[in-house]
Coordinates of C-alpha atoms in Angstrom, one line a residue:
Chain A
M1 CA -18.1 -34.1 -0.8
A2 CA -14.7 -33.2 -2.1
W3 CA -14.3 -36.7 -3.7
F4 CA -17.3 -36.1 -5.9
K5 CA -15.9 -32.9 -7.4
K6 CA -12.6 -34.5 -8.2
K7 CA -13.2 -34.8 -11.9
K8 CA -9.8 -34.1 -13.4
E9 CA -9.4 -33.1 -16.9
L10 CA -7.9 -35.8 -19.0
K11 CA -5.0 -33.9 -20.3
T12 CA -1.6 -35.6 -20.1
E13 CA 1.3 -33.2 -19.9
K14 CA 4.1 -34.2 -22.0
K15 CA 6.7 -35.6 -19.7
V16 CA 10.1 -35.3 -21.3
K17 CA 13.5 -35.1 -19.8
I18 CA 15.1 -31.9 -20.8
P19 CA 18.9 -31.8 -21.2
E20 CA 20.3 -29.0 -19.2
G21 CA 21.1 -25.8 -21.0
L22 CA 20.2 -26.4 -24.7
W23 CA 16.5 -26.8 -24.5
V24 CA 13.8 -25.0 -22.4
K25 CA 10.3 -26.1 -21.6
C26 CA 7.9 -23.3 -22.1
D27 CA 6.0 -22.5 -18.9
N28 CA 2.8 -21.9 -20.9
C29 CA 2.5 -24.4 -23.7
K30 CA 4.9 -26.9 -22.2
E31 CA 6.6 -27.4 -25.6
I32 CA 10.3 -28.1 -25.7
V33 CA 12.0 -25.2 -27.4
Y34 CA 15.6 -24.7 -28.5
K35 CA 17.0 -22.1 -26.1
K36 CA 18.9 -20.2 -28.7
E37 CA 15.6 -19.8 -30.7
I38 CA 13.9 -18.2 -27.7
E39 CA 16.8 -15.9 -27.1
K40 CA 16.8 -14.8 -30.7
N41 CA 13.0 -14.3 -30.3
R42 CA 13.5 -11.8 -27.4
Q43 CA 12.6 -14.4 -24.8
V44 CA 9.3 -15.1 -26.4
C45 CA 8.2 -18.7 -27.0
P46 CA 8.1 -19.2 -30.8
K47 CA 5.3 -21.8 -30.5
C48 CA 2.8 -19.9 -28.3
T49 CA 4.2 -16.4 -28.0
Y50 CA 4.5 -16.8 -24.2
H51 CA 6.7 -14.0 -22.8
F52 CA 9.4 -15.3 -20.5
R53 CA 10.4 -13.0 -17.7
I54 CA 13.5 -11.1 -18.7
S55 CA 16.2 -9.1 -16.9
S56 CA 16.5 -5.4 -17.1
R57 CA 19.7 -5.8 -19.1
E58 CA 17.9 -7.8 -21.7
R59 CA 15.1 -5.2 -21.8
L60 CA 17.7 -2.6 -22.5
R61 CA 19.2 -4.6 -25.4
I62 CA 15.7 -4.8 -26.9
L63 CA 14.7 -1.2 -26.4
A64 CA 17.7 1.1 -26.5
D65 CA 19.4 2.4 -29.6
D66 CA 22.9 0.9 -29.6
G67 CA 24.9 2.1 -26.7
S68 CA 22.5 4.9 -26.0
F69 CA 21.6 4.0 -22.4
A70 CA 23.5 5.8 -19.6
E71 CA 22.6 4.6 -16.2
L72 CA 22.3 7.1 -13.4
D73 CA 22.7 6.8 -9.6
A74 CA 23.6 3.1 -9.9
D75 CA 25.2 3.3 -6.5
L76 CA 22.1 4.1 -4.5
A77 CA 21.6 1.7 -1.6
T78 CA 19.2 1.2 1.3
T79 CA 20.4 2.0 4.8
D80 CA 18.1 -0.8 6.2
P81 CA 16.3 1.9 8.2
L82 CA 14.4 -0.6 10.4
E83 CA 17.3 -2.9 10.9
F84 CA 14.8 -5.5 9.9
M85 CA 15.5 -9.0 11.1
D86 CA 13.6 -12.2 10.2
N87 CA 15.4 -15.5 9.7
V88 CA 18.1 -13.6 7.9
P89 CA 19.0 -9.9 8.5
Y90 CA 17.8 -7.7 5.7
A91 CA 21.3 -6.4 5.1
K92 CA 22.4 -9.9 4.4
R93 CA 19.4 -10.6 2.1
I94 CA 20.4 -7.5 0.1
A95 CA 24.0 -8.7 -0.2
D96 CA 22.9 -12.2 -1.2
N97 CA 20.5 -10.8 -3.8
R98 CA 23.2 -8.6 -5.3
I99 CA 25.4 -11.6 -5.8
K100 CA 22.6 -13.8 -7.1
S101 CA 21.1 -11.3 -9.5
G102 CA 24.2 -9.4 -10.5
L103 CA 22.2 -6.2 -9.9
N104 CA 22.6 -3.4 -7.3
E105 CA 18.9 -3.1 -6.6
A106 CA 15.4 -4.0 -8.0
A107 CA 15.3 -1.0 -10.4
L108 CA 17.7 1.0 -12.5
Y109 CA 17.2 4.2 -14.5
G110 CA 18.9 6.4 -16.9
D111 CA 18.9 8.4 -20.2
I112 CA 18.1 6.4 -23.4
L113 CA 17.5 6.9 -27.1
I114 CA 14.6 4.9 -28.6
K115 CA 14.6 5.1 -32.4
G116 CA 16.3 8.5 -32.0
F117 CA 13.9 9.8 -29.4
P118 CA 15.6 10.7 -26.1
A119 CA 13.7 9.6 -23.0
V120 CA 14.3 8.7 -19.4
L121 CA 13.8 5.0 -18.8
A122 CA 13.4 3.2 -15.5
I123 CA 13.2 -0.6 -15.4
M124 CA 12.4 -2.9 -12.5
D125 CA 14.0 -6.3 -12.2
F126 CA 12.0 -9.1 -10.7
S127 CA 15.1 -11.2 -10.0
F128 CA 16.2 -8.8 -7.2
M129 CA 14.0 -9.5 -4.2
G130 CA 10.9 -10.0 -6.4
G131 CA 11.2 -6.5 -7.8
S132 CA 10.0 -5.1 -4.5
M133 CA 9.9 -1.4 -4.0
G134 CA 11.8 0.0 -1.0
S135 CA 13.6 3.3 -0.5
V136 CA 16.0 2.8 -3.4
V137 CA 13.4 1.8 -6.0
G138 CA 11.2 4.7 -4.9
E139 CA 14.0 7.1 -5.1
K140 CA 15.1 6.0 -8.6
I141 CA 11.6 6.2 -10.0
S142 CA 11.1 9.7 -8.4
R143 CA 14.5 10.9 -9.8
A144 CA 13.6 9.5 -13.2
A145 CA 10.3 11.4 -13.2
E146 CA 12.1 14.6 -12.1
R147 CA 14.8 14.2 -14.7
A148 CA 12.2 13.7 -17.5
L149 CA 10.4 16.8 -16.4
E150 CA 13.7 18.8 -16.3
R151 CA 14.8 17.5 -19.7
R152 CA 11.3 17.7 -21.2
V153 CA 11.6 14.2 -22.6
P154 CA 9.2 11.4 -22.0
L155 CA 9.3 9.1 -19.0
I156 CA 9.0 5.4 -19.6
T157 CA 8.9 2.9 -16.7
I158 CA 8.8 -0.9 -17.0
A159 CA 7.2 -2.5 -14.0
S160 CA 7.7 -6.0 -12.7
S161 CA 7.2 -6.4 -9.0
G162 CA 5.6 -8.2 -6.2
G163 CA 4.8 -4.9 -4.5
A164 CA 6.2 -2.9 -1.6
R165 CA 9.3 -4.3 0.2
M166 CA 8.2 -5.6 3.5
Q167 CA 11.7 -5.4 5.1
E168 CA 11.6 -1.6 4.9
G169 CA 8.1 -1.4 6.5
M170 CA 6.5 2.1 6.4
F171 CA 9.5 3.5 4.5
S172 CA 8.4 1.2 1.6
L173 CA 4.7 2.1 1.9
M174 CA 5.6 5.8 1.8
Q175 CA 7.5 5.3 -1.5
M176 CA 4.2 4.8 -3.1
A177 CA 3.2 8.3 -2.1
K178 CA 6.6 9.7 -3.0
V179 CA 6.6 8.3 -6.6
S180 CA 3.0 9.2 -7.1
A181 CA 3.8 12.8 -6.1
A182 CA 6.7 12.9 -8.6
I183 CA 4.4 11.6 -11.4
G184 CA 1.9 14.2 -10.2
R185 CA 4.3 17.0 -11.3
L186 CA 4.6 15.4 -14.7
R187 CA 0.8 15.2 -14.9
E188 CA 0.7 19.0 -14.7
S189 CA 3.3 19.4 -17.6
D190 CA 3.4 18.5 -21.2
V191 CA 5.8 15.6 -20.6
L192 CA 4.5 12.2 -21.6
Y193 CA 4.6 9.3 -19.2
I194 CA 4.3 5.8 -20.6
S195 CA 4.0 2.9 -18.1
V196 CA 4.8 -0.6 -19.3
L197 CA 3.6 -3.5 -17.2
A198 CA 5.4 -6.8 -17.4
D199 CA 4.7 -10.1 -15.7
P200 CA 4.1 -9.8 -12.7
T201 CA 3.1 -6.4 -11.4
F202 CA 1.3 -6.2 -8.1
G203 CA 0.6 -4.4 -4.8
G204 CA 2.3 -1.1 -4.1
V205 CA 3.8 -0.8 -7.5
T206 CA 0.5 -1.2 -9.3
A207 CA -1.2 1.1 -6.8
S208 CA 1.3 3.8 -7.5
F209 CA 3.4 4.8 -10.6
A210 CA 2.5 1.7 -12.7
M211 CA -1.2 2.6 -13.0
L212 CA -0.5 6.3 -13.4
G213 CA 0.8 6.3 -16.9
D214 CA -0.7 8.7 -19.4
I215 CA -0.5 5.6 -21.5
I216 CA -0.4 2.1 -20.0
V217 CA 1.0 -0.8 -22.0
A218 CA 1.2 -4.4 -20.9
E219 CA 3.0 -7.4 -22.2
P220 CA 0.7 -10.3 -23.3
R221 CA -0.5 -12.6 -20.6
S222 CA 1.2 -10.7 -17.8
L223 CA -0.3 -11.0 -14.4
I224 CA -1.3 -7.5 -13.1
G225 CA -3.3 -6.7 -10.0
F226 CA -3.6 -5.0 -6.6
A227 CA -4.0 -8.1 -4.4
G228 CA -2.3 -11.4 -5.3
P229 CA -4.6 -14.1 -6.7
R230 CA -4.0 -16.4 -3.7
V231 CA -5.0 -13.6 -1.2
I232 CA -8.2 -13.0 -3.2
E233 CA -9.0 -16.7 -3.4
Q234 CA -8.5 -17.1 0.4
T235 CA -10.7 -14.0 1.1
I236 CA -13.6 -14.8 -1.2
K237 CA -13.3 -18.6 -1.0
Q238 CA -14.1 -19.0 -4.7
Q239 CA -12.2 -20.0 -7.7
L240 CA -11.0 -17.1 -9.8
P241 CA -12.3 -16.7 -13.3
E242 CA -10.2 -17.8 -16.3
N243 CA -7.8 -15.1 -17.4
F244 CA -8.3 -13.1 -14.1
Q245 CA -5.7 -10.4 -13.7
R246 CA -4.1 -11.1 -17.1
A247 CA -3.1 -8.2 -19.3
E248 CA -6.0 -9.1 -21.6
F249 CA -8.4 -9.0 -18.6
L250 CA -7.2 -5.5 -17.7
L251 CA -7.6 -4.4 -21.3
E252 CA -11.1 -5.7 -21.4
H253 CA -12.0 -3.9 -18.2
G254 CA -10.6 -0.6 -19.5
M255 CA -7.7 -0.4 -17.2
I256 CA -4.9 -0.3 -19.8
D257 CA -4.5 1.1 -23.3
L258 CA -2.6 -1.6 -25.1
V259 CA -1.3 -5.2 -25.0
V260 CA 1.9 -5.2 -27.0
E261 CA 4.1 -8.0 -27.8
R262 CA 7.7 -7.6 -26.8
Q263 CA 8.9 -7.6 -30.5
E264 CA 6.6 -4.6 -31.1
L265 CA 7.3 -2.6 -28.0
K266 CA 10.2 -0.5 -29.3
D267 CA 8.2 0.5 -32.4
T268 CA 5.1 1.2 -30.3
L269 CA 7.0 3.4 -27.9
A270 CA 8.7 5.3 -30.7
K271 CA 5.3 5.9 -32.5
L272 CA 3.7 7.1 -29.3
I273 CA 6.5 9.5 -28.6
G274 CA 6.6 10.7 -32.2
N275 CA 2.9 11.5 -32.0
F276 CA 2.8 13.1 -28.6
M277 CA 6.2 14.7 -28.3
P278 CA 7.9 14.9 -31.7
G279 CA 9.9 17.8 -30.6
A280 CA 11.8 15.6 -28.2
A281 CA 13.8 14.1 -31.1
A282 CA 15.6 17.4 -31.6
K283 CA 17.1 17.4 -28.1
Chain B
M1 CA -20.3 -5.7 29.4
A2 CA -16.9 -4.3 28.4
Y3 CA -14.7 -6.2 26.0
Y4 CA -11.3 -7.1 27.3
L5 CA -8.2 -8.1 25.3
E6 CA -6.3 -11.2 26.3
F7 CA -3.5 -9.2 28.1
E8 CA -6.1 -7.2 30.0
K9 CA -7.5 -10.3 31.8
P10 CA -6.2 -9.5 35.2
L11 CA -7.8 -6.1 34.8
E12 CA -11.1 -7.7 33.8
D13 CA -11.2 -9.8 36.9
L14 CA -10.6 -6.8 39.1
E15 CA -13.1 -4.6 37.4
N16 CA -15.8 -7.3 37.4
K17 CA -15.2 -7.6 41.2
I18 CA -15.6 -3.8 41.6
D19 CA -18.9 -3.9 39.6
A20 CA -20.2 -6.8 41.7
L21 CA -19.4 -4.9 44.9
K22 CA -21.0 -1.7 43.6
R23 CA -24.2 -3.7 42.8
L24 CA -24.1 -5.2 46.3
S25 CA -23.7 -1.9 48.0
D26 CA -26.6 -0.5 46.0
G27 CA -29.6 -0.2 48.2
S28 CA -28.0 -2.0 51.1
D29 CA -26.7 -0.3 54.2
I30 CA -23.4 -2.1 54.3
D31 CA -20.6 0.5 53.9
I32 CA -18.1 -0.9 51.4
A33 CA -17.3 2.4 49.8
S34 CA -13.8 2.4 51.1
E35 CA -13.3 -1.1 49.9
I36 CA -14.5 -0.1 46.4
K37 CA -12.3 2.9 46.4
N38 CA -9.4 0.8 47.3
L39 CA -10.0 -1.7 44.5
E40 CA -10.6 1.1 42.0
K41 CA -7.2 2.5 42.9
K42 CA -5.7 -1.0 42.5
A43 CA -7.4 -1.3 39.1
A44 CA -6.1 2.1 38.0
D45 CA -2.6 1.0 39.0
L46 CA -2.9 -2.3 37.2
R47 CA -4.2 -0.6 34.1
R48 CA -1.3 1.8 34.2
E49 CA 1.1 -1.0 34.7
I50 CA -0.3 -3.1 31.8
Y51 CA -0.4 -0.1 29.5
S52 CA 3.0 1.2 30.3
S53 CA 4.5 -1.9 28.6
V54 CA 2.1 -2.8 25.7
N55 CA 4.1 -4.4 22.9
P56 CA 3.6 -3.7 19.2
W57 CA 1.3 -6.8 18.8
Q58 CA -0.8 -5.8 21.8
K59 CA -1.0 -2.3 20.3
T60 CA -2.3 -3.8 17.1
L61 CA -5.0 -5.5 19.1
I62 CA -5.9 -2.3 20.8
A63 CA -6.0 -0.6 17.4
R64 CA -8.5 -3.2 16.3
H65 CA -10.5 -3.2 19.5
P66 CA -14.2 -3.8 18.7
E67 CA -15.2 -0.9 21.0
R68 CA -12.7 1.5 19.6
P69 CA -14.3 4.7 18.3
Y70 CA -14.6 4.9 14.6
T71 CA -14.7 7.8 12.1
L72 CA -18.5 8.4 12.5
D73 CA -18.2 8.4 16.3
Y74 CA -15.6 11.1 16.2
I75 CA -17.5 13.1 13.6
G76 CA -20.6 12.9 15.9
L77 CA -18.4 14.1 18.8
I78 CA -16.5 17.0 17.3
A79 CA -18.3 18.2 14.1
E80 CA -21.1 20.6 13.9
D81 CA -23.6 20.9 11.0
F82 CA -22.2 17.7 9.5
I83 CA -23.8 16.4 6.3
E84 CA -22.7 13.1 5.0
L85 CA -22.2 13.0 1.2
H86 CA -22.5 9.8 -0.8
G87 CA -21.4 8.1 -3.9
D88 CA -18.6 8.2 -6.5
R89 CA -20.9 9.1 -9.4
R90 CA -19.5 6.2 -11.4
F91 CA -20.5 3.0 -9.8
A92 CA -21.7 2.9 -6.2
D93 CA -21.6 4.3 -2.7
D94 CA -19.0 2.5 -0.7
A95 CA -20.0 2.3 2.9
A96 CA -16.4 1.4 4.0
I97 CA -15.5 5.1 3.4
V98 CA -17.6 7.9 4.7
G99 CA -17.3 11.6 4.0
G100 CA -19.0 14.9 4.3
I101 CA -18.9 18.5 5.0
G102 CA -19.1 20.0 8.5
K103 CA -17.5 22.4 10.9
I104 CA -14.9 21.9 13.6
G105 CA -14.3 24.8 15.9
G106 CA -16.4 26.9 13.5
I107 CA -14.2 26.1 10.5
P108 CA -16.0 24.3 7.6
L109 CA -14.0 21.4 6.3
M110 CA -14.3 18.1 4.4
I111 CA -14.0 15.1 6.7
I112 CA -13.4 11.7 5.1
G113 CA -12.6 8.4 6.8
H114 CA -12.7 4.7 6.8
Q115 CA -15.7 3.2 8.6
K116 CA -15.6 -0.3 10.1
G117 CA -19.1 -0.6 11.3
R118 CA -20.5 -1.7 14.7
G119 CA -22.5 -4.9 15.1
T120 CA -22.6 -7.8 12.7
K121 CA -25.0 -6.3 10.2
D122 CA -23.3 -2.9 10.0
R123 CA -19.9 -4.5 9.8
I124 CA -20.9 -6.6 6.8
Q125 CA -22.5 -3.6 5.1
R126 CA -19.3 -1.7 5.6
N127 CA -17.2 -4.6 4.5
F128 CA -15.3 -4.4 7.8
G129 CA -13.8 -1.1 6.7
Q130 CA -12.2 -2.6 3.6
P131 CA -12.9 -0.2 0.7
N132 CA -13.6 -1.0 -2.9
P133 CA -12.4 1.3 -5.7
E134 CA -15.6 3.3 -5.5
G135 CA -14.7 4.3 -1.9
Y136 CA -11.5 5.9 -3.0
R137 CA -13.2 7.5 -5.9
K138 CA -15.9 8.9 -3.7
A139 CA -13.2 10.3 -1.4
L140 CA -11.4 11.9 -4.3
R141 CA -14.7 13.5 -5.5
L142 CA -15.2 15.0 -2.1
M143 CA -11.6 16.2 -1.9
K144 CA -11.8 17.9 -5.3
L145 CA -15.1 19.5 -4.2
A146 CA -13.3 20.7 -1.0
E147 CA -10.5 22.2 -3.2
R148 CA -13.0 24.2 -5.3
F149 CA -14.5 25.8 -2.2
K150 CA -11.2 26.1 -0.4
R151 CA -12.2 23.8 2.4
P152 CA -9.4 22.0 4.2
V153 CA -9.5 18.2 4.1
V154 CA -9.3 16.0 7.2
T155 CA -9.0 12.2 6.8
L156 CA -9.4 9.7 9.6
I157 CA -7.6 6.4 8.9
D158 CA -8.9 3.1 10.1
T159 CA -8.9 0.0 7.8
P160 CA -7.4 -3.5 7.7
G161 CA -6.7 -2.7 4.0
A162 CA -8.3 -2.2 0.6
Y163 CA -10.6 -5.1 -0.2
P164 CA -9.0 -8.0 -2.2
G165 CA -12.0 -9.1 -4.3
I166 CA -12.8 -9.9 -7.9
G167 CA -14.9 -6.8 -8.4
A168 CA -12.3 -4.6 -6.8
E169 CA -9.7 -5.8 -9.3
E170 CA -12.1 -5.5 -12.2
R171 CA -12.9 -1.9 -11.3
G172 CA -9.3 -1.0 -10.8
Q173 CA -8.5 -1.0 -7.0
A174 CA -4.8 -0.2 -7.8
E175 CA -5.7 2.6 -10.1
A176 CA -8.1 4.1 -7.7
I177 CA -5.5 4.2 -4.9
A178 CA -2.7 5.4 -7.1
T179 CA -4.9 8.2 -8.4
N180 CA -5.7 9.3 -4.9
L181 CA -2.0 9.4 -4.0
L182 CA -1.2 11.5 -7.0
E183 CA -4.2 13.9 -6.5
M184 CA -3.8 14.3 -2.8
S185 CA -0.1 15.2 -3.3
R186 CA -1.3 18.1 -5.6
L187 CA -4.5 19.2 -3.7
K188 CA -4.6 23.0 -3.3
V189 CA -6.0 23.0 0.2
P190 CA -4.5 21.8 3.5
V191 CA -4.8 18.0 4.0
L192 CA -4.5 16.5 7.5
S193 CA -4.5 12.8 8.2
I194 CA -5.0 11.1 11.5
V195 CA -4.7 7.3 12.0
I196 CA -7.3 6.6 14.6
G197 CA -7.0 2.8 14.6
E198 CA -5.6 0.5 12.0
G199 CA -3.5 1.8 9.2
G200 CA -3.6 -1.1 6.8
S201 CA -1.1 -0.7 4.0
G202 CA -2.1 0.8 0.6
G203 CA -5.8 0.9 1.6
A204 CA -4.8 3.3 4.4
L205 CA -2.3 5.3 2.3
G206 CA -5.0 6.0 -0.3
L207 CA -6.5 8.5 2.1
S208 CA -3.5 9.7 4.0
V209 CA -1.2 11.7 1.8
G210 CA -1.1 15.2 3.1
D211 CA 0.6 18.1 5.0
R212 CA 0.4 16.5 8.4
L213 CA 0.2 12.8 9.4
A214 CA -0.6 12.0 13.0
M215 CA -1.5 8.9 14.9
L216 CA -3.4 8.2 18.1
E217 CA -1.2 6.8 20.8
H218 CA -2.3 3.2 20.3
A219 CA -2.9 3.3 16.5
V220 CA -0.7 1.2 14.2
Y221 CA 0.3 1.8 10.6
S222 CA 2.0 -0.8 8.5
V223 CA 3.0 -1.9 5.0
I224 CA 1.5 -5.4 5.8
S225 CA -0.4 -6.9 8.7
P226 CA 1.7 -8.8 11.3
E227 CA -0.3 -11.9 10.3
G228 CA 0.6 -11.4 6.6
C229 CA 4.2 -10.7 7.4
A230 CA 4.5 -13.7 9.6
A231 CA 3.0 -16.0 7.0
I232 CA 5.5 -14.7 4.3
L233 CA 8.6 -14.8 6.5
W234 CA 8.1 -18.0 8.4
K235 CA 6.3 -19.8 5.6
K236 CA 3.9 -21.7 7.8
G237 CA 0.2 -22.4 7.1
S238 CA -2.2 -20.0 8.7
G239 CA -3.2 -22.7 11.2
E240 CA 0.4 -23.1 12.4
L241 CA 1.1 -19.5 13.1
G242 CA 0.5 -18.3 16.6
Q243 CA 0.5 -15.1 18.7
G244 CA 4.3 -15.4 19.2
D245 CA 4.8 -15.3 15.4
F246 CA 2.5 -12.2 15.1
A247 CA 4.3 -10.5 18.0
R248 CA 7.7 -11.1 16.4
A249 CA 6.4 -9.7 13.0
A250 CA 4.7 -6.7 14.6
T251 CA 7.9 -5.8 16.4
A252 CA 10.0 -6.1 13.3
L253 CA 7.6 -4.0 11.2
K254 CA 8.0 -1.0 13.5
L255 CA 4.3 -0.2 13.1
T256 CA 3.6 1.8 16.3
A257 CA 3.0 5.5 16.5
Q258 CA 6.1 5.8 18.7
D259 CA 8.4 3.9 16.3
L260 CA 7.0 5.8 13.3
K261 CA 7.5 9.2 15.1
A262 CA 11.1 8.2 15.9
H263 CA 11.6 7.4 12.2
K264 CA 10.0 10.7 11.2
I265 CA 7.3 8.9 9.1
I266 CA 4.6 10.6 11.1
D267 CA 4.6 14.1 12.5
D268 CA 2.7 13.8 15.8
I269 CA 1.2 11.5 18.3
L270 CA -2.2 12.2 20.0
P271 CA -2.4 10.8 23.5
E272 CA -5.2 8.3 24.5
P273 CA -6.7 7.8 27.9
L274 CA -5.2 4.9 29.9
G275 CA -6.6 1.7 28.5
G276 CA -7.2 3.0 25.0
A277 CA -9.5 5.5 23.1
H278 CA -12.7 3.5 23.8
R279 CA -12.3 4.2 27.6
N280 CA -13.1 7.9 26.9
P281 CA -14.0 8.7 23.3
E282 CA -15.0 12.3 24.2
C283 CA -11.5 13.1 25.5
V284 CA -9.9 11.6 22.3
G285 CA -12.4 13.6 20.2
R286 CA -11.3 16.8 21.9
K287 CA -7.7 16.0 21.2
I288 CA -8.4 15.3 17.6
A289 CA -10.4 18.6 17.2
E290 CA -7.6 20.5 19.0
Y291 CA -5.0 18.9 16.7
I292 CA -6.9 19.8 13.6
L293 CA -7.3 23.4 14.6
K294 CA -3.7 23.8 15.7
S295 CA -2.4 22.2 12.4
L296 CA -4.7 24.4 10.3
E297 CA -3.4 27.4 12.1
S298 CA 0.2 26.5 11.4
L299 CA -0.6 26.1 7.7
Q300 CA -2.6 29.3 7.5
G301 CA -1.3 32.1 5.4
K302 CA 0.8 29.9 3.2
S303 CA 0.1 30.3 -0.5
M304 CA -1.3 27.2 -2.1
S305 CA 1.7 26.7 -4.3
K306 CA 4.0 26.9 -1.3
L307 CA 1.7 24.4 0.5
V308 CA 1.9 21.9 -2.3
D309 CA 5.6 22.5 -2.7
E310 CA 6.3 21.8 0.9
R311 CA 4.1 18.7 0.8
Y312 CA 6.1 17.5 -2.2
K313 CA 9.4 18.0 -0.3
K314 CA 8.0 16.3 2.8
L315 CA 7.1 13.1 0.8
R316 CA 10.2 13.3 -1.4
K317 CA 12.7 13.0 1.4
I318 CA 11.3 9.8 2.9
G319 CA 13.6 6.9 2.4
G320 CA 16.7 5.3 3.9
L321 CA 19.4 6.0 1.3
T322 CA 23.1 5.6 1.1
Q323 CA 25.7 4.7 -1.5
I324 CA 27.3 1.3 -2.3
Q325 CA 31.0 1.2 -2.7
N326 CA 31.5 -1.9 -4.9
L327 CA 29.1 -1.6 -7.8
Q328 CA 28.1 -4.6 -9.8

């Protein structure tokens, strides 16, 4: 009786042709917004505060004290250990993604100053193969954790990922164990680890370092989960509840500490570090 | 009646014929013993032939074989004085993960594993071996208990994956698995993991971080199921995907014990009888018990800090890494 249930909501979406470049339609409220205004607003919609996905470079601009970020191990690359081949060889997929995204891999890390506090920061970038975690991402997160421990400064990670990278098979899965072990060493020290979750964070990244923060912060409305919503829907054959797997849903269920707007993130991080590890500023 | 996989059909015909002949010869005076012996030899040859060239997808099917021994079968075969322990003390007792204390070869240890269930009712109750967060939290509780009493931990891995459900997400499936990865990497007792069937992604990894990782000969371990991989790569609807697509994906994923040993992801392979573990569970149980005792012996005498340190280094070096020349 599918025809019987087809009672559509009477809500007409505003259909407006958008001139290329100058104006952007917000994915959330569908309002047409002047692009420059969004950029000025740190890629947050001024009408509904929807947080657009942003690149790791933009995140650095927002978080780092001027010129303070020094990237490390930027040249790490995968060996394509399985010589994975689907329709396109994995090696070619990597090369294409590097051109398309202008990035070397799906994560970068380095030393940073946040309002004068030194820290080690690792950022994932969803535009490189969906932010998936293979050998390189796993290695960079592990090295970031080890460096934070060695320098006795906080570790901050910003996750945005579809999960483990299928093209590296078990090498990718084992990265989850590797990064969790590296966080495990931090857990036994007095070095603070703050995990920031951005839209979207799923699978092997959620089920490893992203959910292991001493403090876990998420951006508003971000989708965060273990299994993807489509997989869950297909498994249970039910519609998912409103707001399911959104940052606010995780907050309500006690899974994260804070939902923080992008504009406030730098301030929040600085306050947390200042309260937990004030000594770090002297370094 | 035995359950045969698609590629075992020729063997099924032959073995059915042998059974029929055996029934015929029972109580009759016709001497067909030599004929039966002949056919049995032929069946053994055929089985050897089939099993000498099973491909990764066929191995996946063997690993999921409905008659394959599960965790509780092996515990029943090899553990003495075993007492199952229940519950995570927070929410529930997840029947998809079982655990308890018992002895193997006289050594008391904590045995934890996924449990798929046998028969419709049991399968449903055990959620087809797909744990919820409380399963991982029960496992962790038992591991921390083992640590306090200096009992080694043995985990048996056999799951299609952690359960993708609403409740699982609400109660923090990802956090539960992540916490196990972290805690297992720091556990101050020896941790041994053996994949006895299906190693399904994060749901399998959540019990398999340790000092030794072994797989049964026909077990598989993968970041994603061949079906899931095929659906993503070839973007067809689930109805349009066929055995050929799954076989291609299974091959590309390098999920067999042999491939993973070659890539140094796992340490050891435990042999199975011809035709798979279900053909002789007692024999496989003995191999598992021997492996556990041998591994514990090789880890004996190490200080706990050395053990944890070596475990860290073992995990830390996994990855295919090189350097790019032309940086962006």
